[in-house]
Coordinates of C-alpha atoms in Angstrom, one line a residue:
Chain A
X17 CA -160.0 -96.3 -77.6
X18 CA -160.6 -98.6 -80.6
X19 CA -162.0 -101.0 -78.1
X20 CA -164.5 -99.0 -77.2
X21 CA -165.6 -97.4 -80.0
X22 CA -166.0 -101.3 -81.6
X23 CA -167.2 -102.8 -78.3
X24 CA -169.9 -99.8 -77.5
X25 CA -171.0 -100.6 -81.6
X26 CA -171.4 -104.2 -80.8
X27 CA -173.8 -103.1 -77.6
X28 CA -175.9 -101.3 -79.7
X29 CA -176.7 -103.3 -82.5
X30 CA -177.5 -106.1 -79.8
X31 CA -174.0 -108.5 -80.3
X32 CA -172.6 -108.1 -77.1
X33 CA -174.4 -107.1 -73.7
X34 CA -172.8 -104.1 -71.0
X35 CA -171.5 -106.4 -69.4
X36 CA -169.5 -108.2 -72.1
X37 CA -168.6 -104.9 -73.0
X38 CA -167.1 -103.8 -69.6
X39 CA -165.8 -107.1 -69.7
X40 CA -163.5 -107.0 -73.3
X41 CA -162.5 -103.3 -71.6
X42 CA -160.9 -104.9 -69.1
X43 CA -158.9 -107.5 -71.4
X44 CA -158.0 -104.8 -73.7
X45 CA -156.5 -102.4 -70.7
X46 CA -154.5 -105.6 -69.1
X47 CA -153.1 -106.5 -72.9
X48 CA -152.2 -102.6 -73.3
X49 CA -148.9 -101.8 -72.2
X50 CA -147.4 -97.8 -71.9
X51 CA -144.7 -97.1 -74.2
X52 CA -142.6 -95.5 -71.5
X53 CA -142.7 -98.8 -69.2
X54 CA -142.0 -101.1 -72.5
X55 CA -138.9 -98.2 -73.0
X56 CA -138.0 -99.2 -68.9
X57 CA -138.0 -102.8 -69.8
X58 CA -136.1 -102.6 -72.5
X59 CA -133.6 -100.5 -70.8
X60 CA -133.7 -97.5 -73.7
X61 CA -134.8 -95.6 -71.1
X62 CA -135.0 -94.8 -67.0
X63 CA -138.0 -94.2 -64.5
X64 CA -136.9 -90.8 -63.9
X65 CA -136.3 -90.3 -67.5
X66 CA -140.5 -91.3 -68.3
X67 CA -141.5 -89.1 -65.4
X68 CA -140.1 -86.1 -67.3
X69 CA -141.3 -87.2 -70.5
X70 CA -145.1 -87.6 -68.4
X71 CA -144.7 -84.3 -67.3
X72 CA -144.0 -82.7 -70.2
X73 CA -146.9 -84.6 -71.9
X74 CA -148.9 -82.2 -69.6
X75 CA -147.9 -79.4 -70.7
X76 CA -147.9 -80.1 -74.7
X77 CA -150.7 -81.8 -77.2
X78 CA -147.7 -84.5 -78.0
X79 CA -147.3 -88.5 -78.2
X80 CA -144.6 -89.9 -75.4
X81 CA -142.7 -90.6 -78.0
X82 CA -142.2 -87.6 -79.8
X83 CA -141.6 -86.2 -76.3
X84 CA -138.5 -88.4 -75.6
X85 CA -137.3 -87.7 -79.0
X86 CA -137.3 -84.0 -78.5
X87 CA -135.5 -84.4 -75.4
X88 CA -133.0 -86.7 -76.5
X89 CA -134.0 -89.7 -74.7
X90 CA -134.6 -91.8 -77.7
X91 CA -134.2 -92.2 -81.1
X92 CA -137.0 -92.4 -84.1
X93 CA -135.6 -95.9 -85.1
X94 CA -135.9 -96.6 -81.5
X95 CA -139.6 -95.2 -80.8
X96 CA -140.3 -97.5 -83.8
X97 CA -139.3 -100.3 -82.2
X98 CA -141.1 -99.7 -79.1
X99 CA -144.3 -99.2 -81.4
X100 CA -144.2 -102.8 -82.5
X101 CA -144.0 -104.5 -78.5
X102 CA -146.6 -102.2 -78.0
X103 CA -149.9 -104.4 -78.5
X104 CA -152.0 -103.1 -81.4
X105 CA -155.0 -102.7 -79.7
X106 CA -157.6 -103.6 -82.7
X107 CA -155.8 -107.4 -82.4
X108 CA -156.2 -107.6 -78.7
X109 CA -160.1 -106.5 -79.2
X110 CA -160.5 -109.6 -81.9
X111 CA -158.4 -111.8 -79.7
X112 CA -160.8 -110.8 -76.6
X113 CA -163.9 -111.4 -78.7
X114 CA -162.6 -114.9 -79.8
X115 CA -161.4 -115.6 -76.2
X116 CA -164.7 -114.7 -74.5
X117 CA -166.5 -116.7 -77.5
X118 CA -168.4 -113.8 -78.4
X119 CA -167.6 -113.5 -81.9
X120 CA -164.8 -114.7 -83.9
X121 CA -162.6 -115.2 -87.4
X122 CA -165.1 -113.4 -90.6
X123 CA -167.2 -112.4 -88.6
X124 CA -164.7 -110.6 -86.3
X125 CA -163.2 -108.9 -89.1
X126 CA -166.6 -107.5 -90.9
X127 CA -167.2 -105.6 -87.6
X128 CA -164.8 -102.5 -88.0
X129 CA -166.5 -102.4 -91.9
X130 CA -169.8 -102.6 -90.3
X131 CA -169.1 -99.9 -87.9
X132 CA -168.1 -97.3 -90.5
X133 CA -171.1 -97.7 -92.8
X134 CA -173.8 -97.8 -90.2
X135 CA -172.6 -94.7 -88.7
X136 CA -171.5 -92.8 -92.3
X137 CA -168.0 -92.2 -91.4
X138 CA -165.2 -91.8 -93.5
X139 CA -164.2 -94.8 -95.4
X140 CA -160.4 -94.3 -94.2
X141 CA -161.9 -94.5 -90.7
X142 CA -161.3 -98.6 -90.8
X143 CA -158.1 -98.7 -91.6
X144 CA -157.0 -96.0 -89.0
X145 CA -158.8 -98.2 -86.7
X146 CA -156.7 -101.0 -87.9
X147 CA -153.5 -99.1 -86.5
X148 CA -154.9 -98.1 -83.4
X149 CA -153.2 -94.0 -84.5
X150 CA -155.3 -91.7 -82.4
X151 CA -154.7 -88.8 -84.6
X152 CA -155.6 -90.4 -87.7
X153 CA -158.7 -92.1 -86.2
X154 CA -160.2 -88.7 -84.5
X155 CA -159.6 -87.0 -87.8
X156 CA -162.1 -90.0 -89.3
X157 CA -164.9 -88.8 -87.0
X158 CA -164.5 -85.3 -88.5
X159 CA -166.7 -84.4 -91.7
X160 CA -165.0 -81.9 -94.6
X161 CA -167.0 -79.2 -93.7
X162 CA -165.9 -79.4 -89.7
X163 CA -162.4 -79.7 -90.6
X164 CA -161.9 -75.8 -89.1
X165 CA -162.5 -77.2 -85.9
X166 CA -159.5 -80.5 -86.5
X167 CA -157.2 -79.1 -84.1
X168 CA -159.5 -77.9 -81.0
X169 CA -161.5 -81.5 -81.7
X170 CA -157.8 -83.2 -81.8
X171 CA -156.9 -81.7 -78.6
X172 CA -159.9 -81.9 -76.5
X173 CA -159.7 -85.7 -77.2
X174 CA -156.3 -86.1 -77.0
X175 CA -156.3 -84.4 -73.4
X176 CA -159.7 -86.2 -72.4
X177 CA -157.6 -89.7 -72.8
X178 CA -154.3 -88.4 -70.9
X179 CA -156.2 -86.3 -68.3
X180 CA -159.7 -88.3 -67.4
X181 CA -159.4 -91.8 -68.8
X182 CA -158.6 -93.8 -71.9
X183 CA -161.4 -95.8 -72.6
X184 CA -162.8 -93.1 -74.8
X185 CA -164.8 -93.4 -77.9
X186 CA -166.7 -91.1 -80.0
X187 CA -168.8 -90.6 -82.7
X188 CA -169.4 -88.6 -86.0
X189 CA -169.3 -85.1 -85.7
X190 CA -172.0 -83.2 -87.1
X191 CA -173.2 -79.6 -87.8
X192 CA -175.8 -78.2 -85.2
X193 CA -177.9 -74.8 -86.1
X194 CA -178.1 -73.9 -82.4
X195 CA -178.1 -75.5 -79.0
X196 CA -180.6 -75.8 -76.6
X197 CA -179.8 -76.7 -73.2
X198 CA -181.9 -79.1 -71.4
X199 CA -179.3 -80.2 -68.7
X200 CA -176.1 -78.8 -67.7
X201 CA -172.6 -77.9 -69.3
X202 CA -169.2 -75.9 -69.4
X203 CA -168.2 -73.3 -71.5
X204 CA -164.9 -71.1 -72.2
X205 CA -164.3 -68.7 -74.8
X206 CA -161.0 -68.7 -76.5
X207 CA -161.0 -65.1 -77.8
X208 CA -158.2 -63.1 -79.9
X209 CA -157.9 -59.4 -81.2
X210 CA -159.5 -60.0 -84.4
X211 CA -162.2 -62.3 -83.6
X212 CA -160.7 -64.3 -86.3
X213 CA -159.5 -67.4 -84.7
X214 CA -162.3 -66.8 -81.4
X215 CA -164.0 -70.0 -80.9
X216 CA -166.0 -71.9 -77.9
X217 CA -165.7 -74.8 -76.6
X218 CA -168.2 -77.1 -74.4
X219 CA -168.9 -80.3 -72.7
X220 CA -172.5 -80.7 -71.8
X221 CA -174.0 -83.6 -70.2
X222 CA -176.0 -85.9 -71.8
X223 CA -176.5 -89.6 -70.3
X224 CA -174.0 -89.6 -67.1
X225 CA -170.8 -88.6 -69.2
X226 CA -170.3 -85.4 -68.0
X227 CA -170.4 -86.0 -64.4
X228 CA -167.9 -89.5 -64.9
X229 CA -166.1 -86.8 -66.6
X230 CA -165.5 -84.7 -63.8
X231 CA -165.2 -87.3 -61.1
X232 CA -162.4 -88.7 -62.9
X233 CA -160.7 -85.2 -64.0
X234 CA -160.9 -84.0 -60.6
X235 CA -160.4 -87.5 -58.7
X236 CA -163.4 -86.9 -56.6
X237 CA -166.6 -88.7 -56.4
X238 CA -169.6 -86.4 -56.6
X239 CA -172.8 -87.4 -57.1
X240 CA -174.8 -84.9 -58.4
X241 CA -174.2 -82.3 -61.5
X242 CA -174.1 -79.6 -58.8
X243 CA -171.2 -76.3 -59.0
X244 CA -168.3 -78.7 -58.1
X245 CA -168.6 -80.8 -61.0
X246 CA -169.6 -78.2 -63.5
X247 CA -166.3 -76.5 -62.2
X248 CA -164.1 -79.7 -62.5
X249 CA -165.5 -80.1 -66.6
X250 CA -164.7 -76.2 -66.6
X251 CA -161.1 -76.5 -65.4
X252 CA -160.9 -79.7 -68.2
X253 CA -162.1 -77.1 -70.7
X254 CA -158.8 -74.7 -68.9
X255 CA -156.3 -77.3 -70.1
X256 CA -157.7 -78.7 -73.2
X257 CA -157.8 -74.7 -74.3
X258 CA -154.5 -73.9 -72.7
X259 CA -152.8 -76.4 -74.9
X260 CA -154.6 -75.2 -78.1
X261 CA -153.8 -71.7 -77.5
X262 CA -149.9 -72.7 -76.8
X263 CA -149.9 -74.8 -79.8
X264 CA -151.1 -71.2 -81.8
X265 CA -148.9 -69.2 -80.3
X266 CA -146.0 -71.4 -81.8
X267 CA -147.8 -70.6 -85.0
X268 CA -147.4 -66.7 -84.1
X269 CA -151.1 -66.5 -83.3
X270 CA -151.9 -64.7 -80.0
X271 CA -155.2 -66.2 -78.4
X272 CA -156.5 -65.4 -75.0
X273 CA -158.3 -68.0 -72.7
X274 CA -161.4 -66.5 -70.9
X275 CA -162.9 -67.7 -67.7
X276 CA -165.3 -70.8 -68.1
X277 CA -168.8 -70.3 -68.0
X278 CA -171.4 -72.9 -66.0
X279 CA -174.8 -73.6 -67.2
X280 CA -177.2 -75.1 -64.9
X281 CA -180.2 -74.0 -66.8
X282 CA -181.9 -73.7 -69.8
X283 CA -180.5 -71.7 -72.5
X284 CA -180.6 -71.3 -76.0
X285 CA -177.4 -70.7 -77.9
X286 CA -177.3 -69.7 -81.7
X287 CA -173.7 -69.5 -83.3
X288 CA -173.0 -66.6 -85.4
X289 CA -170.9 -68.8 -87.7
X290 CA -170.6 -72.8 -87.7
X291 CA -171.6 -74.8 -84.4
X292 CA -170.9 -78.8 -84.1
X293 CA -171.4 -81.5 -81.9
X294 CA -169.4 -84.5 -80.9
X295 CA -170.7 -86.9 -78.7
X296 CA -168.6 -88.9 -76.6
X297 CA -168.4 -91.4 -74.4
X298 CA -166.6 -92.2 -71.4
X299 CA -166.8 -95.8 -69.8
X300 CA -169.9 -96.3 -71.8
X301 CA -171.2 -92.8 -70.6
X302 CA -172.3 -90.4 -72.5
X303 CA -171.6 -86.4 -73.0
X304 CA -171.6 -84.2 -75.6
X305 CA -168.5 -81.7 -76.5
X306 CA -169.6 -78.6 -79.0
X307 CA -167.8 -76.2 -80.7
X308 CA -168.5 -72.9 -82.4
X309 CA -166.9 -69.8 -83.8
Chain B
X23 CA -144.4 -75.7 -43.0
X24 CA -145.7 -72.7 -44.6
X25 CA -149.0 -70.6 -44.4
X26 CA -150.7 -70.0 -48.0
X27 CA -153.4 -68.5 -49.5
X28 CA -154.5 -69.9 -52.8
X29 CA -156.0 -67.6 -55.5
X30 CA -158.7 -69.6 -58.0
X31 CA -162.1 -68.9 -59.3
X32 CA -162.3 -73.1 -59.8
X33 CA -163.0 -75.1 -56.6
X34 CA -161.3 -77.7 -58.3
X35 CA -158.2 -76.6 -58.8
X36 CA -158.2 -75.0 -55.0
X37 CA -159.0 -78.6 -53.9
X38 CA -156.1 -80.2 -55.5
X39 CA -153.7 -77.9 -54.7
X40 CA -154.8 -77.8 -51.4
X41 CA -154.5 -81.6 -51.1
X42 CA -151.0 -81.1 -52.6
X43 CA -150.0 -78.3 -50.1
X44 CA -150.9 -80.1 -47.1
X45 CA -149.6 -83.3 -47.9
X46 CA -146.6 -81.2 -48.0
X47 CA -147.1 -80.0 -44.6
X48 CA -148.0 -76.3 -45.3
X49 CA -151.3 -74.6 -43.7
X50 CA -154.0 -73.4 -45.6
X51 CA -154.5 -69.5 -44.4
X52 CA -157.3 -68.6 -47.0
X53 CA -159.1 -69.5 -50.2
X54 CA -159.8 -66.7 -52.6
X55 CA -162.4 -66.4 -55.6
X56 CA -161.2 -64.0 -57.3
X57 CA -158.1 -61.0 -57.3
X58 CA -160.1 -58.6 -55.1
X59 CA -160.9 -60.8 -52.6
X60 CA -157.4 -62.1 -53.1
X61 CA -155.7 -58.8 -51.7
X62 CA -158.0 -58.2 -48.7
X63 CA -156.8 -61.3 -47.7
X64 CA -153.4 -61.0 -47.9
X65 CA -153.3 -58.3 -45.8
X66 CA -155.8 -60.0 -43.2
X67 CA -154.0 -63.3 -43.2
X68 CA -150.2 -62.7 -43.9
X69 CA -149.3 -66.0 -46.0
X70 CA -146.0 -66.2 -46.6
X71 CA -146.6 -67.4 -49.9
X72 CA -149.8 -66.7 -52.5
X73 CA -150.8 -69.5 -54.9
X74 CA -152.5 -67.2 -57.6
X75 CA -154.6 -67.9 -60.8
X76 CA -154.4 -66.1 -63.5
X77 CA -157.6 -65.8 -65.0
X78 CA -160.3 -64.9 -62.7
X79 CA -163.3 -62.8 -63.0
X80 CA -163.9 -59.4 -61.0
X81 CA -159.9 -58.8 -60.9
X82 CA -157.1 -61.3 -63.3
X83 CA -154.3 -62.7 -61.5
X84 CA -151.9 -60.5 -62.5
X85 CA -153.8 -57.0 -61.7
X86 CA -154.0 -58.9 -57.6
X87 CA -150.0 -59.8 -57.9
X88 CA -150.0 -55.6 -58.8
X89 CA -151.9 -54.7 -55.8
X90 CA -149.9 -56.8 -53.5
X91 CA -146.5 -56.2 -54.8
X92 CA -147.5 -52.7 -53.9
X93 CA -148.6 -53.4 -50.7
X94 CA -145.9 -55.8 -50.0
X95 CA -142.8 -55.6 -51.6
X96 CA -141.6 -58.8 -49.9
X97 CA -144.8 -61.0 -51.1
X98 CA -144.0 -64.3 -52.3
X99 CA -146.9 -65.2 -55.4
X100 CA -146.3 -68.0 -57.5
X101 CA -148.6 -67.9 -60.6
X102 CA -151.0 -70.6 -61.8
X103 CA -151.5 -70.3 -65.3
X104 CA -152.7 -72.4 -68.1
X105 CA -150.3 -73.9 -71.1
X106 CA -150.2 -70.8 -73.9
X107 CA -150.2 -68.2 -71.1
X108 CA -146.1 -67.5 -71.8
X109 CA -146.6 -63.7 -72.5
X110 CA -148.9 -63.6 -69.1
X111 CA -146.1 -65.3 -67.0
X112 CA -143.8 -63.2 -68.4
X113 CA -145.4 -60.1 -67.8
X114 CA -146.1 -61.4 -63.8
X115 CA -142.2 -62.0 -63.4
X116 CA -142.1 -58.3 -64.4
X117 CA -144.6 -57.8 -61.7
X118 CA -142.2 -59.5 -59.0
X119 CA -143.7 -62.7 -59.0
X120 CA -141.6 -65.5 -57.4
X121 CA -142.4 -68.5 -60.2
X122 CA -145.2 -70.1 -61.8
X123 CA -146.9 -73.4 -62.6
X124 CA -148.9 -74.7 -65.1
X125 CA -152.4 -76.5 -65.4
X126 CA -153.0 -79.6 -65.8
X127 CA -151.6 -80.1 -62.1
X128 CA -148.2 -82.0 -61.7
X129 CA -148.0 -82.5 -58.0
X130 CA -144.2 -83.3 -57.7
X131 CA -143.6 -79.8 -59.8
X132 CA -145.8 -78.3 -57.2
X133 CA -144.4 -79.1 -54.7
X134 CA -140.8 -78.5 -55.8
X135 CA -141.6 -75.1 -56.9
X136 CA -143.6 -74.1 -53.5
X137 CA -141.1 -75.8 -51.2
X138 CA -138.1 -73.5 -53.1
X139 CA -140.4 -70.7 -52.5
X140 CA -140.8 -71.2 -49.1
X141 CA -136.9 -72.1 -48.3
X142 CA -135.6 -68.8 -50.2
X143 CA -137.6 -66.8 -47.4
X144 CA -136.1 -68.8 -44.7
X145 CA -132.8 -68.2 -46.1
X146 CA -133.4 -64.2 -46.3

């Protein structure tokens, strides 16, 4: 994630081309190693022992770690460990950068400084970058006044990176007064008896994000933002909601999920309350997810 | 091998489960859209075992397992239901349903819980 968020920066203020971009990707995924295989290696855990910790990572909005905690496979001092062979992924990206001779030593470091105040994001934003922490850097992207929406946002990304692909990166979430559609998205309604804790959630496309998105969700390869893809970006939407409305019901909040909507033409949406947009991209391709209650 | 009918409103979760079926070895009798269409079908095509969604528009998931229950008390249904759907899966067990899996898709659960499904009828 923190590759791409920097490396997709650098290819916009004209540093790095695509191509260097797909290129420091690459390094970065190579360099990045699973905590359940550094657990195999290290023999704190076996194979079978990760695939149940995988599948339960399915099922809840929780780090492989905290999974094989609850279960009793390891301990916290030994999930710790693991953390530090794990390859902080903000030094690979500046030891890919040096090793490609793009850029290097102060000027390496300024970039992650850079980033944050050309795109107004939270000044704690740099350092959570600095730590590679998914939850604390998705929660830099989120402005005071969208912080309702911190969990659902948390989630959806959360579930985009284990379910479609990691090389994820996003940008500053902002407050939208409506939403016209001028292309094609998924919707689902997450509705409860009070209307209290109703929201919706969408991805819509935007620059050849949503359909990489659905290709890669539903491992298929479609070319064209017909039904079958708007239904594979629909059945994302299913899981990302399914694991919100578990994670409420733990909270003794009783949501219901309804069935997804597609939208293959133009429509205009006005929220009754607060609606926001995060765009996102995947590989370098972008989409847009929106919220609103 | 068994013959099943899958139950879902999304073509892509009928895809993968039917890739995940029929790597297994089962036949796919029949894909459904929705609950209604899901009972004529049942009776047209005899599955021995129903793969059925939960929510679905025209008729839910668990109204269908009603329907067919009713028709046939023997029917096999496993339940396909999203994570945070507890009280639903709960109430389809009540409604004779065999099991359940969730979304996202594991395919080794899937096939476990199917394959048990299908060996406790050939051991009736």
């Amino acid at each position: 994630m923190v590759a791409n968020i920097l490396g997709y920066y650098l290819v916009e203020i004209g540093q790095i081309s695509m191509e260097e971009f797909k290129a420091l990707i690459r390094i970065t995924e190579e360099e990045r190693v699973r905590l359940g295989l550094i657990a195999v290696s290290e023999g704190l855990m076996t194979e079978e022992q990760t695939r149940k910790v995988n599948k339960r990572q399915a099922k809840v909005d929780k780090k492989f770690g905290e999974i094989a905690i609850d279960m009793g496979y390891l301990t916290k001092d030994q999930v710790d460990y693991l953390l530090t062979k794990q390859h902080n992924e903000y030094v690979v990206f500046l030891q890919a950068l040096e090793d490609m001779d793009l850029i290097k030593g102060e000027k390496a470091l300024e970039i992650i400084d850079d980033y944050v105040e050309d795109n107004g994001l939270k000044p704690e934003l740099a350092d959570a970058l600095k730590s590679g922490d998914i939850d604390r850097i998705i929660n830099g992207y989120i402005p005071d006044e969208l912080m309702m929406f911190k969990e659902q946002i948390g989630i959806a990304i959360r579930t985009i990176i284990r379910c479609v692909d990691r090389e994820v990166a996003l940008k500053k979430a902002t407050i939208i007064q409506s939403l016209k559609s001028e292309g094609v998205g998924s919707f689902q309604t997450v509705d409860d008896a009070d209307g209290d804790a109703a929201f919706t959630m969408g991805l819509m496309e935007e620059d050849g994000g949503f359909l990489k998105a659905a290709n890669l969700f539903a491992m298929e390869d479609f070319h064209n933002l017909d039904m079958d893809a708007l239904d594979s970006c629909a059945e994302l939407l299913n899981c990302i909601n399914g694991l919100y409305v578990s994670m409420r019901s733990t909270q003794g909040i009783d949501l219901e999920l309804l069935p997804p909507d597609m939208m293959a033409e133009k429509r205009i949406r006005t929220a009754d309350n607060v609606m926001c947009e995060i765009p996102l991209l995947i590989r370098g391709e972008k989409l847009r997810l929106i919220l609103w209650n | 091998m068994a013959k099943i009918l899958i139950v879902d409103d999304s073509r892509t979760s009928r895809r993968i489960l039917k890739n995940i079926f029929e790597a297994e070895g089962h036949e796919i009798v029949g894909e459904a859209t929705d609950g209604e269409v899901a009972i004529e079908m049942y009776k047209e095509k005899k599955p021995d075992v129903v793969s059925m969604d939960i929510t679905m528009p025209v008729m839910n998931g668990i109204d269908s397992l009603k329907h067919i229950m009713e028709y046939d008390p023997k029917a096999r249904v496993v339940m396909v239901t999203s994570a945070g759907q507890k009280s639903k899966m709960t109430e389809a067990v009540k409604y004779g349903a065999k099991d359940f899996i969730t979304k996202p898709f594991e395919n080794d659960t899937i096939a476990h819980v199917f394959n048990k499904v299908v060996k406790e009828d050939k051991d009736v």
